[in-house]
Coordinates of C-alpha atoms (C1' of nucleotides) in Angstrom, one line a residue:
Chain C
M1 CA -10.1 -59.2 21.0
P2 CA -13.1 -57.5 18.8
L3 CA -14.8 -60.8 17.8
P4 CA -16.8 -59.5 14.0
H5 CA -15.9 -63.2 12.5
E6 CA -18.7 -65.0 15.6
V7 CA -21.5 -61.4 15.9
Q8 CA -22.0 -62.0 11.9
T9 CA -21.8 -65.9 11.9
I10 CA -25.0 -65.7 14.1
T11 CA -26.5 -62.6 12.9
T12 CA -27.3 -64.6 8.9
D13 CA -28.0 -67.5 11.0
V14 CA -31.2 -65.9 12.1
Q15 CA -32.4 -65.3 8.0
R16 CA -32.0 -68.0 7.1
P17 CA -34.9 -70.7 8.1
A18 CA -33.7 -73.7 6.8
A19 CA -31.0 -73.5 10.2
A20 CA -32.0 -75.2 12.9
G21 CA -31.3 -72.4 15.7
T22 CA -28.6 -70.2 16.4
D23 CA -26.5 -72.0 18.4
P24 CA -23.1 -73.0 17.5
L25 CA -23.5 -76.3 19.8
D26 CA -26.9 -77.1 16.9
R27 CA -24.6 -77.7 14.3
P28 CA -22.7 -81.1 14.4
V29 CA -27.1 -82.2 15.2
V30 CA -28.3 -79.8 11.4
R31 CA -25.7 -82.2 9.8
L32 CA -25.3 -85.5 10.8
N33 CA -28.9 -85.4 11.1
H34 CA -28.5 -83.9 6.7
L35 CA -26.7 -87.7 6.0
T36 CA -29.8 -89.4 8.2
A37 CA -32.3 -88.2 10.2
L38 CA -32.1 -88.7 13.2
D39 CA -34.5 -89.0 16.4
E40 CA -35.0 -86.0 19.1
A41 CA -33.2 -89.2 21.5
E42 CA -30.6 -88.8 19.8
R43 CA -30.2 -85.1 18.9
V44 CA -29.9 -83.9 22.1
A45 CA -27.7 -87.0 23.3
L46 CA -25.1 -86.0 20.7
R47 CA -25.7 -82.3 21.4
R48 CA -25.7 -83.3 25.3
A49 CA -22.5 -84.8 25.4
L50 CA -20.8 -81.9 23.4
R51 CA -18.3 -79.4 25.4
R52 CA -17.4 -76.2 23.6
T53 CA -13.6 -75.4 23.6
P54 CA -12.7 -71.7 24.2
L55 CA -12.2 -69.4 21.3
L56 CA -9.6 -70.7 18.9
P57 CA -7.7 -67.9 17.1
P58 CA -6.3 -68.5 13.5
Y59 CA -3.7 -70.8 12.5
V60 CA -3.2 -72.6 15.5
E61 CA -3.0 -76.1 15.7
L62 CA -6.4 -77.9 16.1
L63 CA -6.3 -81.2 17.5
R64 CA -3.2 -81.1 19.9
D65 CA -4.9 -80.5 23.5
A66 CA -7.4 -83.1 22.5
P67 CA -6.0 -86.2 20.6
R68 CA -8.2 -88.4 22.0
D69 CA -11.6 -86.6 21.7
V70 CA -13.8 -86.3 19.2
S71 CA -13.9 -82.6 17.8
F72 CA -16.8 -81.3 15.7
L73 CA -16.1 -77.9 14.5
L74 CA -18.9 -75.7 15.8
T75 CA -18.1 -72.2 14.4
G76 CA -14.9 -70.4 11.9
L77 CA -13.2 -72.4 9.8
A78 CA -10.4 -74.8 9.7
C79 CA -8.3 -77.5 7.1
R80 CA -6.6 -80.8 6.8
F81 CA -3.2 -79.8 5.4
R82 CA 0.9 -81.5 4.8
L83 CA 4.3 -79.9 4.8
L84 CA 6.0 -81.3 2.4
S85 CA 9.3 -82.0 2.0
N86 CA 10.3 -79.3 -0.2
G87 CA 9.3 -76.8 2.2
R88 CA 5.7 -76.4 0.4
R89 CA 2.0 -76.5 2.1
Q90 CA -0.5 -78.5 0.6
I91 CA -4.4 -77.9 2.0
T92 CA -6.3 -80.9 1.3
G93 CA -9.3 -80.0 2.9
F94 CA -11.2 -77.1 4.8
I95 CA -13.8 -78.6 7.7
V96 CA -17.1 -75.9 8.7
P97 CA -18.8 -75.8 11.1
G98 CA -21.0 -79.0 12.0
D99 CA -18.2 -81.6 10.1
I100 CA -16.2 -83.8 12.6
C101 CA -12.3 -82.8 12.1
D102 CA -10.5 -85.7 12.2
F103 CA -12.2 -89.9 11.5
G104 CA -8.8 -91.6 13.4
F105 CA -11.3 -92.5 16.1
L106 CA -13.3 -95.1 13.6
T107 CA -10.3 -96.9 13.6
G108 CA -7.9 -96.2 16.3
N109 CA -5.4 -95.0 13.8
Q110 CA -3.3 -92.0 14.0
T111 CA -4.4 -89.4 11.0
L112 CA -1.5 -88.5 8.5
G113 CA -1.5 -85.2 8.5
Q114 CA -1.8 -82.5 10.7
F115 CA -4.9 -79.4 11.5
M116 CA -5.2 -75.7 11.4
T117 CA -7.9 -73.8 12.7
L118 CA -7.9 -70.1 9.3
T119 CA -9.9 -68.2 11.3
N120 CA -10.9 -67.5 15.2
S121 CA -12.8 -70.3 15.7
V122 CA -15.1 -72.9 18.7
A123 CA -15.0 -76.7 18.8
G124 CA -17.0 -78.7 20.4
R125 CA -15.6 -82.2 22.3
V126 CA -16.2 -85.8 23.3
S127 CA -13.8 -87.8 24.6
A128 CA -13.9 -90.3 21.8
Q129 CA -14.5 -93.9 23.5
A130 CA -17.8 -91.8 24.6
Y131 CA -18.5 -91.6 21.3
L132 CA -18.2 -94.3 20.3
E133 CA -20.2 -95.4 22.7
L134 CA -23.1 -93.3 21.7
L135 CA -22.6 -94.7 18.1
E136 CA -23.7 -98.1 19.0
D137 CA -26.4 -97.4 21.6
N138 CA -28.2 -95.1 18.3
P139 CA -27.6 -96.8 14.7
R140 CA -28.9 -93.5 12.9
L141 CA -26.4 -91.7 14.4
M142 CA -23.3 -94.3 13.5
R143 CA -24.9 -94.5 10.3
A144 CA -24.7 -90.9 10.0
T145 CA -21.2 -90.4 11.4
L146 CA -20.0 -92.8 8.4
R147 CA -21.5 -91.0 5.9
A148 CA -19.2 -87.7 7.1
A149 CA -16.4 -90.1 7.0
A150 CA -17.8 -91.0 3.3
T151 CA -18.6 -87.4 2.9
E152 CA -15.0 -86.7 3.3
T153 CA -13.3 -88.4 1.1
A154 CA -16.1 -88.1 -1.3
I155 CA -14.5 -84.5 -1.5
A156 CA -11.1 -86.0 -1.2
Q157 CA -11.8 -87.4 -4.5
E158 CA -13.4 -84.4 -5.8
R159 CA -10.4 -82.7 -5.5
V160 CA -8.8 -84.8 -7.0
I161 CA -10.8 -84.4 -9.8
T162 CA -10.7 -80.3 -9.2
L163 CA -6.1 -81.0 -9.4
G164 CA -6.2 -83.2 -12.1
S165 CA -8.2 -81.8 -14.8
R166 CA -10.1 -78.4 -14.1
I167 CA -7.8 -75.0 -15.2
A168 CA -7.8 -72.3 -12.6
I169 CA -10.8 -70.8 -12.5
E170 CA -12.7 -74.2 -12.7
R171 CA -11.0 -75.1 -9.5
V172 CA -12.3 -71.4 -7.8
A173 CA -15.4 -71.8 -9.4
H174 CA -15.4 -76.0 -7.4
L175 CA -13.9 -74.4 -4.1
L176 CA -16.9 -71.1 -4.6
C177 CA -19.1 -73.9 -5.1
E178 CA -18.3 -77.0 -2.5
M179 CA -18.4 -74.1 0.0
W180 CA -22.0 -73.3 -0.9
Y181 CA -23.1 -76.5 -0.5
R182 CA -21.7 -77.2 3.1
L183 CA -22.3 -73.8 3.8
D184 CA -26.0 -73.7 3.5
V185 CA -26.3 -77.5 4.7
V186 CA -25.6 -75.7 8.6
G187 CA -27.6 -72.7 7.7
L188 CA -24.9 -70.8 7.0
V189 CA -25.6 -69.0 3.6
S190 CA -27.4 -65.8 4.0
E191 CA -29.8 -63.9 1.6
G192 CA -28.0 -62.9 -1.6
D193 CA -26.1 -66.1 -1.6
T194 CA -24.0 -64.3 0.9
Y195 CA -21.5 -66.9 3.9
E196 CA -17.9 -66.2 5.4
F197 CA -14.9 -67.8 4.1
A198 CA -12.2 -65.8 5.2
V199 CA -9.3 -67.4 3.7
T200 CA -6.0 -65.4 2.4
Q201 CA -5.3 -66.0 -1.4
A202 CA -2.1 -67.4 -0.3
E203 CA -4.1 -70.2 1.9
M204 CA -6.7 -70.7 -1.5
G205 CA -3.8 -71.2 -3.7
E206 CA -2.1 -74.1 -1.0
A207 CA -5.5 -75.7 -1.1
L208 CA -6.2 -75.0 -5.2
G209 CA -2.2 -76.0 -6.0
L210 CA -2.2 -72.8 -7.8
S211 CA -0.2 -70.3 -7.0
T212 CA -0.7 -66.8 -4.9
V213 CA -0.8 -64.3 -8.1
H214 CA -2.4 -66.7 -10.4
V215 CA -5.4 -67.2 -7.6
N216 CA -4.9 -63.5 -7.5
R217 CA -5.3 -63.2 -11.6
T218 CA -8.0 -65.5 -11.8
L219 CA -10.7 -64.0 -8.7
Q220 CA -10.2 -60.9 -10.7
I221 CA -11.6 -62.6 -13.6
M222 CA -14.4 -63.9 -12.5
R223 CA -15.0 -61.1 -10.1
K224 CA -14.7 -58.7 -13.4
N225 CA -17.4 -60.5 -15.6
G226 CA -20.2 -60.7 -12.0
I227 CA -19.6 -63.6 -10.5
F228 CA -18.4 -63.2 -6.8
A229 CA -17.9 -60.6 -5.2
M230 CA -15.8 -61.0 -2.2
A231 CA -15.2 -58.5 1.4
G232 CA -14.0 -58.9 5.0
G233 CA -14.2 -62.7 4.9
K234 CA -16.9 -62.7 3.1
V235 CA -18.0 -64.2 -0.1
T236 CA -21.1 -63.6 -1.9
I237 CA -22.4 -65.4 -5.4
T238 CA -23.5 -63.1 -7.3
N239 CA -24.6 -65.5 -10.4
L240 CA -24.6 -68.7 -9.3
H241 CA -25.7 -70.6 -12.3
R242 CA -22.9 -69.0 -14.0
L243 CA -20.6 -69.9 -10.8
H244 CA -21.9 -74.0 -12.0
E245 CA -22.2 -73.6 -15.3
L246 CA -17.9 -72.7 -14.7
A247 CA -17.2 -75.6 -12.1
G248 CA -18.6 -78.0 -13.8
F249 CA -20.4 -78.3 -10.3
D250 CA -22.6 -81.3 -9.0
A251 CA -23.7 -81.4 -6.0
A252 CA -24.4 -85.5 -5.5
F253 CA -20.3 -86.0 -4.1
L254 CA -21.8 -84.0 -1.3
R255 CA -25.2 -85.7 -0.2
P256 CA -26.2 -89.1 0.3
V257 CA -28.3 -91.3 -2.4
E258 CA -30.4 -94.1 -1.2
M259 CA -29.2 -97.2 -2.3
G260 CA -32.5 -98.2 -4.9
Chain V
M1 CA -7.4 -116.4 -25.2
P2 CA -3.9 -116.6 -23.9
L3 CA -3.5 -115.5 -20.7
P4 CA 0.1 -114.4 -19.6
H5 CA -1.4 -111.8 -17.2
E6 CA -2.5 -114.9 -14.3
V7 CA 0.2 -116.9 -15.4
Q8 CA 2.6 -114.5 -14.5
T9 CA 0.9 -113.0 -11.5
I10 CA 0.9 -116.6 -9.8
T11 CA 4.6 -117.1 -10.5
T12 CA 6.2 -114.0 -8.9
D13 CA 4.1 -114.5 -6.2
V14 CA 5.7 -118.0 -5.3
Q15 CA 9.4 -116.7 -5.2
R16 CA 7.4 -113.6 -2.2
P17 CA 8.0 -115.9 1.4
A18 CA 5.8 -113.0 2.5
A19 CA 2.3 -113.6 0.4
A20 CA 1.0 -116.2 2.3
G21 CA -0.2 -118.6 -0.6
T22 CA -0.6 -118.3 -4.1
D23 CA -4.9 -118.8 -3.8
P24 CA -6.3 -115.0 -4.9
L25 CA -8.8 -115.8 -2.7
D26 CA -6.4 -115.2 -0.2
R27 CA -5.3 -112.0 -1.4
P28 CA -8.5 -110.1 0.8
V29 CA -7.2 -112.7 4.4
V30 CA -4.0 -110.8 3.6
R31 CA -4.7 -107.6 2.9
L32 CA -7.3 -107.5 5.8
N33 CA -4.9 -109.1 8.2
H34 CA -2.8 -106.5 7.2
L35 CA -4.0 -103.5 8.4
T36 CA -5.9 -105.9 11.7
A37 CA -4.3 -109.1 12.9
L38 CA -7.1 -111.5 12.1
D39 CA -7.9 -114.2 14.6
E40 CA -8.3 -118.3 12.2
A41 CA -12.0 -117.8 12.8
E42 CA -12.0 -114.5 10.7
R43 CA -9.5 -115.7 7.9
V44 CA -11.8 -118.5 7.1
A45 CA -15.0 -117.4 7.9
L46 CA -14.0 -114.0 5.1
R47 CA -11.9 -116.9 2.7
R48 CA -15.3 -119.6 2.7
A49 CA -17.8 -116.0 2.0
L50 CA -15.7 -115.1 -1.2
R51 CA -17.7 -116.4 -4.6
R52 CA -15.0 -115.3 -7.2
T53 CA -16.5 -114.5 -10.8
P54 CA -15.4 -115.5 -13.6
L55 CA -11.9 -113.8 -15.4
L56 CA -13.1 -109.9 -16.1
P57 CA -11.5 -108.8 -19.8
P58 CA -10.2 -105.3 -19.3
Y59 CA -12.2 -101.7 -19.3
V60 CA -15.0 -103.8 -17.9
E61 CA -17.7 -102.0 -15.7
L62 CA -16.7 -103.9 -12.5
L63 CA -20.3 -102.9 -10.2
R64 CA -22.1 -102.9 -12.4
D65 CA -23.3 -106.7 -12.9
A66 CA -23.7 -106.8 -8.4
P67 CA -24.0 -103.4 -7.5
R68 CA -25.1 -104.9 -3.7
D69 CA -22.3 -106.7 -3.2
V70 CA -18.9 -106.3 -1.5
S71 CA -16.2 -106.6 -4.3
F72 CA -13.0 -107.3 -3.6
L73 CA -10.1 -107.6 -6.3
L74 CA -8.3 -110.7 -7.0
T75 CA -6.5 -110.6 -9.1
G76 CA -5.3 -107.8 -12.1
L77 CA -6.1 -104.6 -12.0
A78 CA -9.1 -101.5 -11.8
C79 CA -9.4 -98.1 -10.8
R80 CA -12.0 -95.8 -9.6
F81 CA -12.4 -92.9 -12.6
R82 CA -15.2 -90.1 -13.0
L83 CA -16.2 -88.5 -16.6
L84 CA -16.3 -84.8 -16.3
S85 CA -19.2 -82.2 -18.1
N86 CA -15.8 -81.5 -21.3
G87 CA -15.2 -85.2 -22.5
R88 CA -12.2 -86.2 -20.2
R89 CA -11.4 -89.0 -18.4
Q90 CA -10.3 -88.3 -14.5
I91 CA -9.1 -91.3 -13.1
T92 CA -9.1 -91.2 -9.3
G93 CA -7.3 -94.3 -7.6
F94 CA -6.3 -97.5 -8.7
I95 CA -7.6 -101.1 -6.5
V96 CA -5.3 -103.6 -6.5
P97 CA -6.2 -107.1 -5.5
G98 CA -7.5 -107.8 -2.0
D99 CA -8.7 -104.0 -2.4
I100 CA -12.6 -103.9 -1.4
C101 CA -14.0 -102.1 -4.5
D102 CA -16.3 -99.9 -3.2
F103 CA -17.1 -98.9 0.3
G104 CA -20.8 -97.7 -0.2
F105 CA -21.8 -100.6 1.0
L106 CA -21.1 -99.5 4.9
T107 CA -23.4 -96.4 4.7
G108 CA -25.9 -97.6 2.4
N109 CA -25.3 -95.4 0.0
Q110 CA -24.8 -95.1 -3.5
T111 CA -21.3 -94.4 -5.1
L112 CA -20.4 -91.3 -7.3
G113 CA -18.4 -92.6 -10.8
Q114 CA -17.7 -95.9 -11.9
F115 CA -14.9 -99.1 -11.8
M116 CA -14.3 -100.5 -14.1
T117 CA -11.1 -102.8 -14.5
L118 CA -7.7 -101.5 -16.4
T119 CA -6.7 -105.8 -17.2
N120 CA -7.3 -109.0 -17.3
S121 CA -9.0 -109.5 -13.8
V122 CA -10.8 -111.4 -11.4
A123 CA -13.3 -109.8 -8.3
G124 CA -14.5 -112.2 -5.3
R125 CA -18.1 -111.3 -3.8
V126 CA -19.7 -111.3 -0.7
S127 CA -23.5 -109.4 -0.2
A128 CA -23.7 -106.5 0.6
Q129 CA -25.4 -108.5 3.7
A130 CA -23.4 -111.2 4.3
Y131 CA -20.8 -108.9 5.1
L132 CA -21.7 -106.6 7.4
E133 CA -23.5 -109.4 9.5
L134 CA -19.5 -111.0 9.6
L135 CA -18.5 -107.6 10.1
E136 CA -20.6 -107.3 13.4
D137 CA -20.2 -110.8 14.5
N138 CA -16.4 -109.8 14.3
P139 CA -14.7 -106.8 15.3
R140 CA -11.0 -107.6 13.9
L141 CA -12.8 -108.2 10.7
M142 CA -15.1 -104.6 11.5
R143 CA -11.7 -102.7 12.2
A144 CA -9.7 -104.1 9.4
T145 CA -12.6 -103.4 6.8
L146 CA -13.4 -99.3 8.5
R147 CA -8.9 -99.5 8.3
A148 CA -9.4 -100.1 5.0
A149 CA -11.8 -97.3 3.9
A150 CA -9.5 -95.2 6.5
T151 CA -6.8 -96.1 3.5
E152 CA -8.5 -95.1 0.7
T153 CA -9.5 -92.1 2.0
A154 CA -5.7 -91.3 2.4
I155 CA -4.7 -92.3 -0.5
A156 CA -7.6 -89.7 -1.8
Q157 CA -5.9 -87.6 0.0
E158 CA -2.3 -88.0 -0.9
R159 CA -2.6 -88.0 -4.3
V160 CA -4.3 -84.7 -3.6
I161 CA -1.6 -83.1 -2.6
T162 CA 0.5 -85.1 -5.9
L163 CA -1.8 -83.3 -7.7
G164 CA -1.6 -79.9 -6.4
S165 CA 2.4 -79.7 -5.3
R166 CA 4.6 -81.9 -7.5
I167 CA 6.1 -81.8 -10.7
A168 CA 5.2 -83.7 -13.6
I169 CA 8.3 -86.7 -12.4
E170 CA 7.3 -86.7 -8.6
R171 CA 4.2 -86.9 -9.8
V172 CA 5.5 -90.5 -11.8
A173 CA 7.4 -91.4 -9.0
H174 CA 5.4 -91.2 -6.0
L175 CA 2.1 -93.4 -8.4
L176 CA 5.8 -96.2 -8.3
C177 CA 5.9 -96.2 -5.0
E178 CA 2.7 -96.1 -4.1
M179 CA 2.0 -99.1 -6.6
W180 CA 5.2 -100.4 -5.0
Y181 CA 3.9 -101.0 -1.5
R182 CA 0.4 -101.8 -2.5
L183 CA 0.9 -104.4 -4.2
D184 CA 4.0 -105.9 -1.7
V185 CA 1.4 -106.5 1.0
V186 CA -0.2 -109.0 -0.8
G187 CA 3.4 -110.2 -1.8
L188 CA 3.3 -109.0 -6.3
V189 CA 6.1 -107.6 -5.6
S190 CA 8.6 -110.2 -6.7
E191 CA 12.6 -110.2 -6.9
G192 CA 13.9 -107.1 -8.2
D193 CA 11.1 -105.4 -7.0
T194 CA 8.8 -105.9 -9.7
Y195 CA 5.9 -105.7 -10.2
E196 CA 2.8 -106.0 -12.7
F197 CA 1.3 -102.9 -13.7
A198 CA -0.3 -102.7 -16.9
V199 CA -1.5 -99.0 -17.7
T200 CA -1.0 -97.5 -20.7
Q201 CA 0.3 -93.9 -20.8
A202 CA -2.9 -92.1 -21.1
E203 CA -4.3 -93.9 -18.1
M204 CA -1.2 -93.0 -16.9
G205 CA -2.2 -89.4 -17.6
E206 CA -5.2 -89.6 -16.7
A207 CA -4.3 -90.1 -12.9
L208 CA -1.7 -88.1 -12.6
G209 CA -3.4 -84.8 -14.2
L210 CA -0.9 -84.9 -17.0
S211 CA -0.9 -85.6 -20.9
T212 CA 0.3 -88.5 -22.2
V213 CA 2.5 -86.9 -23.7
H214 CA 4.0 -85.0 -21.4
V215 CA 3.6 -88.5 -19.1
N216 CA 5.6 -90.3 -22.2
R217 CA 8.6 -87.6 -21.8
T218 CA 8.4 -88.3 -18.2
L219 CA 9.0 -92.2 -18.8
Q220 CA 12.2 -91.5 -21.1
I221 CA 14.0 -89.5 -18.6
M222 CA 13.1 -91.4 -15.8
R223 CA 14.1 -94.7 -17.5
K224 CA 17.4 -93.4 -18.8
N225 CA 18.3 -92.4 -15.8
G226 CA 18.0 -96.2 -14.5
I227 CA 15.1 -95.7 -12.0
F228 CA 13.3 -97.8 -13.0
A229 CA 12.9 -100.4 -16.7
M230 CA 9.1 -101.0 -18.1
A231 CA 7.9 -104.2 -20.6
G232 CA 5.3 -105.9 -21.1
G233 CA 3.0 -104.5 -18.6
K234 CA 5.6 -105.4 -16.0
V235 CA 7.5 -102.7 -13.7
T236 CA 11.0 -103.3 -12.9
I237 CA 12.3 -100.4 -10.0
T238 CA 16.0 -100.9 -10.5
N239 CA 17.0 -97.9 -8.0
L240 CA 14.1 -97.7 -5.3
H241 CA 16.2 -95.3 -3.3
R242 CA 16.3 -92.6 -5.9
L243 CA 13.1 -92.9 -6.9
H244 CA 11.3 -92.5 -3.1
E245 CA 13.5 -89.2 -3.0
L246 CA 12.0 -88.1 -6.4
A247 CA 8.6 -88.9 -4.7
G248 CA 8.9 -87.5 -1.3
F249 CA 7.0 -90.9 -0.3
D250 CA 6.3 -92.0 3.3
A251 CA 5.2 -94.8 3.1
A252 CA 3.0 -93.1 6.0
F253 CA 0.0 -93.0 4.5
L254 CA -1.1 -95.9 3.9
R255 CA 0.0 -98.2 7.5
P256 CA -2.2 -97.8 10.2
V257 CA -0.8 -96.6 13.1
E258 CA -1.9 -97.0 16.6
M259 CA -2.6 -94.2 19.0
G260 CA -0.5 -93.7 21.2
Chain W
dC1 C1' 0.6 -42.8 12.3
dG2 C1' 3.5 -46.8 11.5
dA3 C1' 4.2 -51.9 10.9
dA4 C1' 3.1 -56.2 8.7
dG5 C1' 0.1 -58.8 5.7
dT6 C1' -2.7 -59.3 2.3
dC7 C1' -3.7 -57.4 -1.5
dT8 C1' -2.4 -56.1 -6.9
dT9 C1' 0.8 -55.2 -11.0
dG10 C1' 4.1 -56.1 -14.4
dA11 C1' 7.7 -59.0 -17.0
dC12 C1' 9.5 -63.5 -17.4
dT13 C1' 10.4 -68.9 -17.1
dA14 C1' 9.3 -72.7 -17.4
dG15 C1' 6.4 -76.6 -17.2
dA16 C1' 3.0 -79.1 -19.4
dC17 C1' -0.7 -79.4 -23.7
dT18 C1' -2.0 -79.4 -28.5
dC19 C1' -1.6 -80.5 -32.7
dA20 C1' 0.8 -83.3 -35.9
dA21 C1' 2.8 -87.2 -37.8
dG22 C1' 5.2 -90.9 -37.5
dT23 C1' 7.2 -95.3 -35.5
dT24 C1' 6.7 -100.3 -33.3
dG25 C1' 4.9 -104.0 -32.0
dG26 C1' 1.6 -107.4 -31.4
dG27 C1' -3.2 -109.3 -33.0
dT28 C1' -5.9 -110.9 -37.6
dG29 C1' -7.2 -112.7 -41.2
dG30 C1' -6.0 -114.0 -45.9
Chain Q
dC1 C1' 3.9 -117.3 -42.8
dC2 C1' 3.2 -113.6 -43.7
dA3 C1' 0.4 -108.4 -44.7
dC4 C1' -2.3 -106.1 -42.5
dC5 C1' -4.0 -103.0 -38.2
dC6 C1' -5.1 -101.2 -34.6
dA7 C1' -3.2 -99.4 -30.4
dA8 C1' 0.3 -97.5 -27.8
dC9 C1' 4.3 -95.0 -28.3
dT10 C1' 7.6 -91.7 -30.1
dT11 C1' 9.1 -87.3 -31.5
dG12 C1' 8.9 -82.2 -33.3
dA13 C1' 7.3 -77.8 -32.8
dG14 C1' 4.5 -74.4 -31.7
dT15 C1' 1.7 -72.0 -27.3
dC16 C1' 0.1 -71.4 -23.0
dT17 C1' -1.2 -71.7 -18.5
dA18 C1' 0.9 -71.3 -14.6
dG19 C1' 5.0 -70.3 -12.4
dT20 C1' 8.8 -66.6 -10.4
dC21 C1' 10.6 -62.7 -9.3
dA22 C1' 10.0 -57.5 -7.6
dA23 C1' 7.6 -54.5 -6.5
dG24 C1' 4.4 -50.6 -4.9
dA25 C1' -0.4 -50.3 -3.4
dC26 C1' -3.8 -50.9 0.1
dT27 C1' -5.5 -52.7 4.7
dT28 C1' -6.6 -53.5 9.2
dC29 C1' -4.6 -53.1 13.2
dG30 C1' -2.2 -51.6 17.8

DNA sequence: CGAAGTCTTGACTAGACTCAAGTTGGGTGG
DNA sequence: CCACCCAACTTGAGTCTAGTCAAGACTTCG
């Protein structure tokens, strides 16, 4: 099985000096370090603790085989979703490289809902116990992890706003902005505002509360207006300013703001 | 100024043996204890730490005057909301007695968005520093607090599902179910499935992503079908089974589930 | 080259929104 | 004590965004 996805990701990485290296194992470090500056010992400890999974194909349950581990996504794309009684599926959030898939380990609770890969992906895992011990010994890592959890909440709140008060084109624009920012943090936005986001229009609809057909028509309008382009699972934002305008996007919800 | 709201709340409390006392200061204890069993020392410490605010009138910013405190809602009703650039307001969640209004203190971050009362309310406050020290000394309290934060995330995720894949009547039904469960935990659902929920139809619309007019029509249908009744800011569920059915409601997201 | 999944298009429907004009009810002031 | 006022609720009419159904075109990959 060819892996264009993997290869491309690594390639684009190199072009972006902001990225701290091209090794997927660094992405959790980069991500958490962005939330709270870690010291060298913490960076090394986190990196060493992670064990890579084999390459996971699309549409497999992410946590089934390791429910007691903390799973970071290293490469690819995943999502959290719920199956509803009416047969529908609602994607409640996307998981990008560097993200912790599920924060249930913080409370010892099972998380409601499911997690699955959307593309070829690799995860990095630590046992929950080992990770919790790491947190106890490293307060900055603890703070960064709590902030990551808070960011997840903020993203969910923002999606409530998207679904509650934005029309289709604004929803799509907001999602593309959100992905741009989240992927940029881990160095996965390359020159020309291009990033990997290999979701089908049906999946986009499931995340945005829109039908596939309506997503399709909305994307067409945006393409015709020169706002973005999409090919081979890669998104290129051709008019980032206009995209922000459309989305009413304010990156504040993704950034930790220290108390005054 | 008459305070029927306050008086009624206390009255109905008495009818419900499940409620651990009628003192609003107990509600945070009851709430957190529901998430993780606290020991007597923890219950007492938490209760003692809280300082009641004066009665807050409707529509006042909740945290403005005490941004560095942890605020529990003791009585009344509040919400979290965002003002959008298009002039709209989106309510992203309701805050009921016993809830911590804002979990920003856990990460030292400012929270995006605002918090306001919707009815006459009283809050109980501790300084963030004192509360964090309390958490360090009392692991069960820590766990309960983290679970409360996780519950907030779960509620946001559930609202994503509501706004993304439920039609108007299902959204309303789901909200009424959610309130029933959350208020029941702190003993505020009285005989006959009646509880205080004094929001206007406009506010309900802002929370559910519906216009006021459509909320009105939806409520009328539900009333005609004998599913619920509303009077004087009190909701009475007359057909809880049918309400659950309509909502596709599964209380699991509000309950902590221990890892197997 | 064929099959499956994805994307695209058209036609029609429906759930929800907007605008506008009442109605009701609780609270206030004369 | 009554009249007024304002906010909330209600109703109607017309419109529109988005959903559904159905069929056809394009890709990708084996």
